[in-house]
Amino acid sequence: MKRFLSQLGLFVFLFIFIVGGIFIFEKFFAQAKLKSENSIIVVGHSHPETAINDSLIAGLVNFSSSGEAYNYNLYKTRFLLQENPHIKTVFIEVTNNNIEPGQDLWVAGEEKMRHYLPRRIQFMNWGELIFLYKANPDAVIKTFFPVIQQRFTGLFKGFDYRDDLGGYRHLTSELPATIQVTPSPTDSISQISKLNLEFLKGLVNLCKKRKVEVFFIRSPLHENYPRNNEKTLKSILSSRFGDIEFLDFSHFPLHNQDFADLEHLNQKGAAVFSIWLNQQIEEGLLREKNKEEFVKQKIEELRRDDQPKFSRTISENECF
Amino acid sequence: MNFISLDFAVFLPVVFLLYWNLFNKNPRSQNALLLVSSYVFYSWWDWRFLFLIILSTLIDFFVGRALEKENRPLRRKLLLGTSILVNLGLLGIFKYFNFFLDSLYNVVPGLQVVLGFNTLEWILPVGISFYTFQTLSYTIDVYKGRISASEDIISFATFVSFFPQLVAGPIERASHLLPQFKKTRNFDHSIAVEGLRQILWGLFKKMVIADNCAHFANLIFNNSENFSGSTVLLGAVFFSFQIYGDFSGYSDIAIGASKLFGIKLMSNFTYPYFSRNISEFWRRWHISLTTWFRDYVYIPLGGNRGSTGKTVRNIFVVFFVSGLWHGANWTFVFWGLMHAGFFLLFVLLGKKRTKSNVTAYNSIFPGPKDFLLMCFNFFVVTIFWIFFRAKSLRHAYSFIGEIFSYSFLTVPEFPGKKEALITVVLVIFLVIIEWWGRREEFPLKKLKMTRWQRYSVYYILILLIIFFSAPGEEFIYFQF
């Protein structure tokens, strides 16, 4: 019996040693180096992921990823800032669905955890892992195999995470041209997410600690996108994040055909918006004293004109 | 409690350590621990299931004791009848009542209105088909004088509810299992190591082979009308390996876990897909059930000792009942009857017992004749599995019709074809390993290697499980 237990113990210990070794190896060798001219990063979920084509914006890299909650954004951003001290600005997407109660499932629900925990665990500390375990122990246990799988995959592929942390994704579908605009009421929902907003606070504090400028952005949305919690959103921004400027691009004028659906731009819309955003950044958006007002005015000007002042003839190359 | 769960991963080592360190003084204490553990294991699904298994245990224990003392034939028959009534009654009510009622209402329209009641809504207790047959075999063997009745209720209850084989077999015989609970088990290092290896092999078959094949089998079976004949046939092949990996994997985990406690269970699968004919297949597939039906249905009916007509009748009865045992659906019955028809061919041609040795025992590769026979037998069994898996007879017919259409000659096309290729490679890996290990109870039984070579084999299997295990499907045989 002793011999059996000692041999079994040796076998298990060796396995833990090998897997643990890979974890430690990964911690040392993980990297995601950006070019020195890329000093702006964007983090968020699928809205900025599909709206911001970073190949059309100088000095900006989009690290948004579908379905990613603020906790995973936090772990990822912390790693990026550590690897790239030349990052000066972080844009964080904050839109209506980020504050919904359902976002707590994005933070600690099994579905998102199965996808994101294996891909972000290398950037987490023990406290953060224990937090997720306490929030949903079953889900964490179920991700045990995918976590180990991802470590071994990293061993073969290398630990350069530059392309694995998110990025622009183009969509090709279009809304029908004939949709009528019917905006929703703005004050009918007041419940909010607890966890996601806590992590947003954490993300902001991280940027402040690293002395990096942080702005909230809201990517373009179709006028029919439900904004039932708009007043709640504005109230949270002013009460909890009053010192963070909110660059609201949600009313950026686009045709129906520039949207893949009510909340995501397709490649045409992304190109239009990204070229315009690039122009604003080059013309000094980030040097303006009151950036929020500046963006509001610029968008109002665009909406007043029958035709936008920038070219809408987008080449095929700009669409991808 | 599912074998593939963290709960079981904690439960098994805890029971193992308690068993060999605190409860190893005598058989009674060992059995007491196993009994309590088995009831905990079973009630993990639903605590209400315990009432049924305890009822079945008590009735059969006291029937057995009474049979031991009773000499009058009529009284003995009544006692046996009581056990049969209770066990088959429980099975009939929970498993078949709704099926027979629905079938009756379909045959006699308007009867539902006359009778005025609908089907019952209750859960099928997990493992009921297995433990009722196990306890029934006990009372029949006591009745026939093959074994003595158990005097110790603890060891008997442990025999009925022993957790590794409780919910999906193997269906053990009292003459084989009960004596093991009557003596003290001493720890045997080599048996325990063998048990762990068998558990690992079972986990590989279930989590890698069965669950990956299940994904594609389900995709193709659920949308068969949209796929070509070649794709549909591939779906059937995936199901063949799904059910084999699932059931034989479970059996390996059950037998391996038993070895950890010094208990030897019977083999339930001996490489059935290497069979050269249908008769050999049924000596290698779900052996505990087929031998149960042979000993308690086929032989009492006369077996093959009477006229040809009686032999034919007996074979059809056995396969009919076997099909029905698998589930309350006409597809299972039809599946059984198709096997009966094919089996009869061999009986009537006098070829029933020609293939009883391991295929190509003394060679590395099978001869051309054996190879063709194995392929043909596998093809036939796969076609029959379609009835087992299909939602209805009509679905099975249209599925088979699609296979034997002109589109059979096209290249399979379906979503996830690249991932399916990985599954095919894994299945080929399984077949190669099982062919290499076909002379043993399971392929990893005798690894004549150094310790570090053996550890490498184990780590490779563990990594394969980690990398390729698919989202868990429930064990197919839990539904029986």
Coordinates of C-alpha atoms in Angstrom, one line a residue, chain B residues 16-457:
Chain B
F16 CA -10.1 3.9 -1.2
L17 CA -8.0 5.4 1.6
L18 CA -10.7 4.7 4.3
Y19 CA -11.1 1.2 3.0
W20 CA -7.5 0.1 3.2
N21 CA -6.5 2.1 6.2
L22 CA -9.4 2.3 8.6
F23 CA -11.9 -0.4 7.6
N24 CA -9.6 -3.2 6.6
K25 CA -9.9 -5.2 9.9
N26 CA -12.4 -7.7 8.6
P27 CA -14.8 -8.3 5.7
R28 CA -17.7 -6.9 7.6
S29 CA -16.2 -3.5 8.1
Q30 CA -15.0 -3.4 4.5
N31 CA -18.4 -4.3 3.3
A32 CA -20.1 -1.7 5.6
L33 CA -17.9 1.1 4.2
L34 CA -18.6 -0.1 0.6
L35 CA -22.3 -0.2 1.3
V36 CA -22.5 3.3 2.8
S37 CA -20.3 4.6 0.0
S38 CA -22.5 2.9 -2.6
Y39 CA -25.6 4.4 -1.1
V40 CA -24.0 7.9 -1.1
F41 CA -22.9 7.3 -4.7
Y42 CA -26.4 6.3 -5.8
S43 CA -28.2 9.0 -3.8
W44 CA -26.0 11.6 -5.4
W45 CA -28.4 11.4 -8.4
D46 CA -31.6 11.4 -6.4
W47 CA -32.0 10.3 -2.8
R48 CA -35.4 8.9 -3.6
F49 CA -33.8 6.2 -5.7
L50 CA -32.5 4.6 -2.6
F51 CA -35.9 3.4 -1.5
L52 CA -36.2 1.3 -4.5
I53 CA -32.8 -0.4 -4.3
I54 CA -33.2 -1.0 -0.6
L55 CA -36.7 -2.5 -1.2
S56 CA -35.3 -4.8 -3.9
T57 CA -32.4 -5.7 -1.6
L58 CA -34.5 -6.6 1.4
I59 CA -37.1 -8.5 -0.6
D60 CA -34.5 -10.6 -2.4
F61 CA -32.5 -11.2 0.8
F62 CA -35.5 -12.5 2.7
V63 CA -36.7 -14.5 -0.3
G64 CA -33.3 -16.1 -0.5
R65 CA -33.3 -16.9 3.2
A66 CA -36.8 -18.4 2.9
L67 CA -35.9 -20.4 -0.2
E68 CA -33.0 -21.9 1.7
K69 CA -35.3 -23.2 4.4
E70 CA -38.4 -24.1 2.3
N71 CA -38.7 -27.5 0.7
R72 CA -42.2 -27.5 -0.5
P73 CA -42.2 -26.9 -4.3
L74 CA -45.3 -24.7 -4.4
R75 CA -44.1 -22.5 -1.6
R76 CA -40.7 -22.3 -3.3
K77 CA -42.3 -21.2 -6.6
L78 CA -44.4 -18.6 -4.8
L79 CA -41.2 -17.2 -3.1
L80 CA -39.4 -17.1 -6.4
G81 CA -42.5 -15.6 -8.0
T82 CA -42.5 -12.8 -5.4
S83 CA -38.9 -11.9 -6.2
I84 CA -39.6 -11.9 -10.0
L85 CA -42.8 -9.9 -9.5
V86 CA -41.1 -7.3 -7.4
N87 CA -38.0 -6.9 -9.5
L88 CA -39.7 -7.1 -12.9
G89 CA -42.6 -5.1 -11.5
L90 CA -40.4 -2.2 -10.5
L91 CA -38.8 -2.4 -13.9
G92 CA -42.1 -2.6 -15.7
I93 CA -43.7 0.3 -13.9
F94 CA -40.8 2.7 -14.1
K95 CA -39.5 1.8 -17.5
Y96 CA -42.2 0.2 -19.7
F97 CA -45.6 1.4 -18.4
N98 CA -45.7 4.5 -20.5
F99 CA -44.4 2.7 -23.5
F100 CA -46.9 -0.1 -23.4
L101 CA -49.8 2.3 -22.7
D102 CA -48.8 4.6 -25.6
S103 CA -48.5 1.6 -27.9
L104 CA -51.9 0.3 -26.8
Y105 CA -53.5 3.7 -27.3
N106 CA -52.0 3.9 -30.8
V107 CA -53.4 0.4 -31.7
V108 CA -56.8 1.0 -30.1
P109 CA -57.9 4.5 -30.7
G110 CA -60.4 5.8 -28.2
L111 CA -59.1 3.5 -25.5
Q112 CA -57.5 6.5 -23.7
V113 CA -60.9 8.1 -23.4
V114 CA -62.4 4.9 -22.1
L115 CA -59.7 4.2 -19.6
G116 CA -59.4 7.9 -18.7
F117 CA -55.8 8.1 -17.7
N118 CA -52.6 9.3 -19.3
T119 CA -49.0 8.2 -19.1
L120 CA -47.3 8.6 -15.7
E121 CA -44.8 11.3 -15.2
W122 CA -41.8 9.9 -13.3
I123 CA -38.1 9.6 -13.6
L124 CA -36.5 6.4 -14.5
P125 CA -34.2 5.4 -11.6
V126 CA -30.6 5.2 -12.8
G127 CA -29.4 1.6 -13.1
I128 CA -32.7 -0.1 -12.4
S129 CA -32.3 -2.4 -15.4
F130 CA -28.9 -3.5 -14.1
Y131 CA -29.5 -4.1 -10.4
T132 CA -32.9 -5.8 -10.8
F133 CA -31.3 -8.3 -13.1
Q134 CA -28.5 -8.8 -10.7
T135 CA -30.7 -9.5 -7.8
L136 CA -33.1 -11.6 -9.9
S137 CA -30.2 -13.9 -10.9
Y138 CA -29.4 -14.3 -7.2
T139 CA -32.9 -15.5 -6.3
I140 CA -33.1 -17.8 -9.3
D141 CA -29.7 -19.3 -8.5
V142 CA -30.8 -19.9 -4.9
Y143 CA -34.0 -21.4 -6.1
K144 CA -32.2 -23.8 -8.4
G145 CA -29.7 -24.7 -5.6
R146 CA -26.7 -23.4 -7.5
I147 CA -25.7 -21.2 -4.6
S148 CA -26.5 -20.9 -0.9
A149 CA -28.5 -18.0 0.3
S150 CA -26.5 -15.2 1.9
E151 CA -26.8 -15.1 5.7
D152 CA -25.3 -11.7 6.0
I153 CA -27.5 -8.8 4.9
I154 CA -24.5 -6.4 4.8
S155 CA -22.5 -8.4 2.3
F156 CA -25.7 -9.1 0.3
A157 CA -26.6 -5.4 0.2
T158 CA -23.1 -4.6 -0.9
F159 CA -23.3 -7.2 -3.7
V160 CA -26.6 -5.5 -4.9
S161 CA -25.4 -1.9 -4.7
F162 CA -21.6 -2.1 -5.2
F163 CA -21.0 1.4 -6.6
P164 CA -18.6 0.7 -9.5
Q165 CA -21.1 -1.5 -11.3
L166 CA -24.3 -0.3 -9.8
V167 CA -25.6 2.0 -12.6
A168 CA -24.3 0.4 -15.8
G169 CA -22.9 -3.0 -15.1
P170 CA -21.3 -5.4 -15.6
I171 CA -24.3 -7.4 -14.3
E172 CA -22.6 -9.7 -11.9
R173 CA -23.6 -13.2 -10.8
A174 CA -23.9 -13.9 -7.1
S175 CA -21.8 -17.0 -7.5
H176 CA -18.9 -14.8 -8.8
L177 CA -19.3 -11.6 -6.7
L178 CA -20.9 -12.6 -3.4
P179 CA -18.1 -14.9 -2.2
Q180 CA -15.6 -12.0 -2.7
F181 CA -17.5 -10.0 -0.2
K182 CA -17.5 -12.8 2.3
K183 CA -13.7 -12.8 2.7
T184 CA -11.2 -10.2 3.8
R185 CA -9.6 -8.4 0.9
N186 CA -5.9 -7.8 1.2
F187 CA -4.2 -5.0 -0.7
D188 CA -2.5 -6.2 -3.9
H189 CA -0.2 -3.7 -5.5
S190 CA -0.2 -5.2 -8.9
I191 CA -4.0 -5.5 -9.0
A192 CA -4.4 -1.9 -7.8
V193 CA -2.0 -0.6 -10.5
E194 CA -3.9 -2.6 -13.1
G195 CA -7.1 -1.0 -11.8
L196 CA -5.7 2.5 -12.3
R197 CA -4.5 1.6 -15.8
Q198 CA -7.9 0.3 -16.7
I199 CA -9.6 3.4 -15.4
L200 CA -7.2 5.5 -17.5
W201 CA -8.0 3.5 -20.6
G202 CA -11.7 3.7 -19.9
L203 CA -11.5 7.5 -19.5
F204 CA -9.7 7.7 -22.8
K205 CA -12.4 5.7 -24.6
K206 CA -15.2 7.7 -23.1
M207 CA -13.9 11.2 -23.1
V208 CA -11.9 11.2 -26.3
I209 CA -13.4 8.6 -28.5
A210 CA -17.1 8.4 -27.4
D211 CA -17.7 12.1 -26.8
N212 CA -16.0 13.2 -30.0
C213 CA -17.8 10.6 -32.1
A214 CA -21.0 11.6 -30.4
H215 CA -20.7 15.2 -31.6
F216 CA -20.6 14.1 -35.3
A217 CA -23.0 11.2 -34.9
N218 CA -25.6 13.6 -33.4
L219 CA -25.0 16.2 -36.1
I220 CA -25.5 13.7 -38.8
F221 CA -28.4 11.7 -37.3
N222 CA -30.3 14.8 -36.4
N223 CA -30.1 16.2 -39.9
S224 CA -29.7 13.1 -42.0
E225 CA -32.1 14.3 -44.7
N226 CA -29.6 17.1 -45.5
F227 CA -26.6 14.8 -46.0
S228 CA -25.3 12.5 -48.7
G229 CA -25.3 8.7 -48.4
S230 CA -21.5 8.6 -47.7
T231 CA -21.9 11.2 -44.9
V232 CA -24.9 9.4 -43.4
L233 CA -22.8 6.1 -43.4
L234 CA -20.0 8.0 -41.7
G235 CA -22.5 9.1 -39.1
A236 CA -23.5 5.5 -38.5
V237 CA -19.8 4.6 -38.1
F238 CA -19.3 7.5 -35.7
F239 CA -22.2 6.1 -33.6
S240 CA -20.7 2.6 -33.7
F241 CA -17.6 4.0 -32.1
Q242 CA -19.5 6.3 -29.8
I243 CA -21.5 3.5 -28.2
Y244 CA -18.5 1.2 -28.0
G245 CA -16.3 3.9 -26.5
D246 CA -19.0 5.0 -24.1
F247 CA -20.2 1.6 -22.8
S248 CA -16.9 -0.3 -22.9
G249 CA -15.2 2.8 -21.4
Y250 CA -17.7 2.9 -18.6
S251 CA -17.1 -0.9 -18.0
D252 CA -13.4 -0.4 -17.9
I253 CA -13.7 2.4 -15.3
A254 CA -16.1 0.2 -13.3
I255 CA -13.8 -2.9 -13.4
G256 CA -10.7 -0.8 -12.8
A257 CA -12.3 0.9 -9.8
S258 CA -13.4 -2.5 -8.4
K259 CA -9.8 -3.7 -8.6
L260 CA -8.7 -0.8 -6.4
F261 CA -10.9 -2.5 -3.7
G262 CA -9.6 -6.0 -4.4
I263 CA -12.9 -7.0 -6.1
K264 CA -12.7 -8.7 -9.5
L265 CA -15.7 -8.0 -11.8
M266 CA -16.3 -10.0 -15.0
S267 CA -15.2 -8.7 -18.4
N268 CA -18.0 -7.0 -20.3
F269 CA -16.3 -6.3 -23.6
T270 CA -13.6 -8.3 -25.4
Y271 CA -12.9 -6.3 -28.5
P272 CA -16.3 -7.0 -30.2
Y273 CA -15.5 -5.1 -33.4
F274 CA -12.8 -7.6 -34.2
S275 CA -15.5 -10.3 -34.4
R276 CA -15.7 -12.3 -37.6
N277 CA -19.4 -13.1 -37.4
I278 CA -22.5 -12.1 -35.4
S279 CA -22.3 -15.0 -33.1
E280 CA -18.7 -14.1 -32.0
F281 CA -19.9 -10.5 -31.7
W282 CA -22.5 -11.5 -29.1
R283 CA -19.8 -13.4 -27.2
R284 CA -17.8 -10.2 -27.0
W285 CA -20.4 -7.4 -26.6
H286 CA -22.0 -6.6 -23.3
I287 CA -21.1 -10.1 -22.1
S288 CA -22.7 -9.8 -18.7
L289 CA -26.1 -9.2 -20.3
T290 CA -25.9 -11.8 -23.1
T291 CA -24.8 -14.5 -20.7
W292 CA -27.6 -13.5 -18.3
F293 CA -30.2 -13.9 -21.1
R294 CA -28.5 -17.2 -22.1
D295 CA -28.6 -18.6 -18.6
Y296 CA -32.0 -17.3 -17.5
V297 CA -34.1 -17.2 -20.7
Y298 CA -32.5 -19.1 -23.5
I299 CA -31.5 -22.3 -21.7
P300 CA -34.7 -22.5 -19.5
L301 CA -36.7 -22.3 -22.8
G302 CA -34.7 -25.3 -24.0
G303 CA -31.9 -23.5 -25.8
N304 CA -30.9 -25.4 -29.0
R305 CA -31.7 -28.8 -27.6
G306 CA -35.2 -29.1 -29.0
S307 CA -36.4 -28.9 -32.6
T308 CA -35.2 -26.3 -35.0
G309 CA -38.5 -24.5 -34.7
K310 CA -38.0 -24.2 -30.9
T311 CA -34.4 -23.1 -31.3
V312 CA -35.6 -20.4 -33.7
R313 CA -38.3 -19.4 -31.2
N314 CA -35.9 -19.3 -28.3
I315 CA -33.4 -17.1 -30.2
F316 CA -36.1 -14.6 -31.2
V317 CA -37.4 -14.5 -27.7
V318 CA -34.0 -13.8 -26.3
F319 CA -33.2 -11.0 -28.8
F320 CA -36.7 -9.6 -28.5
V321 CA -36.3 -9.3 -24.7
S322 CA -32.8 -8.0 -25.1
G323 CA -33.9 -5.3 -27.4
L324 CA -36.8 -4.4 -25.0
W325 CA -34.3 -4.3 -22.1
H326 CA -32.4 -1.6 -23.8
G327 CA -35.3 0.8 -24.0
A328 CA -39.0 1.4 -24.2
N329 CA -39.1 2.0 -27.9
W330 CA -39.9 -0.1 -30.9
T331 CA -36.6 0.8 -32.5
F332 CA -34.7 -1.2 -29.8
V333 CA -37.0 -4.1 -30.3
F334 CA -36.5 -4.0 -34.0
W335 CA -32.7 -3.8 -33.4
G336 CA -32.9 -6.9 -31.3
L337 CA -35.0 -8.8 -33.9
M338 CA -32.6 -7.8 -36.7
H339 CA -29.7 -9.3 -34.7
A340 CA -31.9 -12.4 -34.1
G341 CA -32.4 -12.8 -37.9
F342 CA -28.7 -12.6 -38.6
F343 CA -27.8 -14.8 -35.7
L344 CA -30.2 -17.4 -36.9
L345 CA -28.4 -17.6 -40.2
F346 CA -25.3 -18.9 -38.4
V347 CA -27.3 -21.2 -36.2
L348 CA -29.1 -22.7 -39.1
L349 CA -25.9 -23.0 -41.1
G350 CA -24.3 -24.8 -38.2
K351 CA -21.5 -22.2 -37.8
K352 CA -22.3 -20.9 -34.4
R353 CA -19.2 -21.9 -32.5
T354 CA -16.6 -21.8 -35.2
K355 CA -15.0 -18.5 -34.1
S356 CA -14.1 -18.6 -30.4
N357 CA -10.4 -17.8 -30.4
V358 CA -8.8 -14.4 -30.5
T359 CA -8.5 -13.2 -34.1
A360 CA -5.0 -13.8 -35.5
Y361 CA -3.8 -14.8 -32.1
N362 CA -0.3 -15.8 -33.3
S363 CA 0.2 -13.1 -35.9
I364 CA 0.6 -9.4 -36.0
F365 CA -1.9 -8.8 -38.8
P366 CA -5.1 -10.7 -39.6
G367 CA -5.2 -12.8 -42.7
P368 CA -7.2 -11.5 -45.7
K369 CA -10.2 -13.8 -44.9
D370 CA -10.4 -12.7 -41.3
F371 CA -9.9 -9.1 -42.3
L372 CA -12.8 -9.2 -44.7
L373 CA -15.0 -11.1 -42.3
M374 CA -14.3 -8.4 -39.6
C375 CA -15.1 -5.6 -42.0
F376 CA -18.3 -7.3 -43.1
N377 CA -19.4 -8.0 -39.6
F378 CA -18.6 -4.4 -38.5
F379 CA -20.6 -3.1 -41.5
V380 CA -23.7 -5.3 -40.6
V381 CA -23.5 -4.3 -36.9
T382 CA -23.2 -0.6 -37.8
I383 CA -26.3 -0.8 -40.0
F384 CA -28.2 -2.5 -37.1
W385 CA -26.9 0.3 -34.8
I386 CA -28.9 2.8 -36.9
F387 CA -32.1 1.3 -35.4
F388 CA -30.7 1.7 -32.0
R389 CA -29.8 5.3 -32.5
A390 CA -32.7 6.5 -34.7
K391 CA -35.6 8.5 -33.2
S392 CA -38.2 6.2 -34.8
L393 CA -38.4 3.3 -37.2
R394 CA -39.3 5.7 -40.0
H395 CA -36.2 7.7 -39.3
A396 CA -34.1 4.5 -39.4
Y397 CA -35.6 3.4 -42.7
S398 CA -35.0 6.8 -44.3
F399 CA -31.5 6.9 -42.9
I400 CA -30.6 3.5 -44.4
G401 CA -32.3 4.5 -47.6
E402 CA -30.0 7.5 -47.8
I403 CA -26.9 5.3 -47.4
F404 CA -27.9 3.0 -50.2
S405 CA -28.5 5.8 -52.7
Y406 CA -26.4 7.2 -55.5
S407 CA -24.9 9.8 -53.2
F408 CA -23.1 7.0 -51.4
L409 CA -20.3 7.4 -53.9
T410 CA -19.7 11.1 -53.1
V411 CA -17.1 12.4 -50.7
P412 CA -18.7 13.2 -47.3
E413 CA -19.5 16.8 -46.7
F414 CA -20.7 18.2 -43.4
P415 CA -19.9 21.1 -41.0
G416 CA -16.8 20.5 -39.0
K417 CA -15.3 18.1 -41.5
K418 CA -11.7 19.1 -40.5
E419 CA -12.4 18.4 -36.8
A420 CA -14.0 15.1 -37.8
L421 CA -10.7 14.2 -39.4
I422 CA -9.0 14.5 -36.0
T423 CA -11.7 12.2 -34.5
V424 CA -11.1 9.7 -37.3
V425 CA -7.4 9.7 -36.5
L426 CA -8.2 9.1 -32.8
V427 CA -10.5 6.2 -33.7
I428 CA -7.7 4.7 -35.9
F429 CA -5.4 5.1 -32.9
L430 CA -7.9 3.3 -30.7
V431 CA -8.3 0.5 -33.2
I432 CA -4.5 0.0 -33.5
I433 CA -3.9 0.0 -29.7
E434 CA -6.8 -2.4 -29.2
W435 CA -5.6 -4.7 -32.0
W436 CA -2.1 -4.7 -30.4
G437 CA -3.6 -5.5 -27.0
R438 CA -6.3 -7.9 -28.1
R439 CA -4.9 -10.9 -26.3
E440 CA -5.3 -9.2 -22.9
E441 CA -8.3 -8.1 -20.9
F442 CA -7.5 -4.5 -21.9
P443 CA -4.6 -3.1 -23.9
L444 CA -2.7 -1.5 -21.0
K445 CA -2.9 -4.6 -18.8
K446 CA 0.6 -5.9 -19.4
L447 CA 3.1 -3.1 -20.2
K448 CA 6.5 -4.7 -20.4
M449 CA 8.4 -1.5 -20.1
T450 CA 10.6 0.4 -17.7
R451 CA 8.9 2.7 -15.2
W452 CA 9.7 5.8 -17.2
Q453 CA 8.4 4.3 -20.4
R454 CA 5.2 3.3 -18.7
Y455 CA 4.9 6.8 -17.2
S456 CA 5.3 8.3 -20.7
V457 CA 2.5 6.1 -22.0

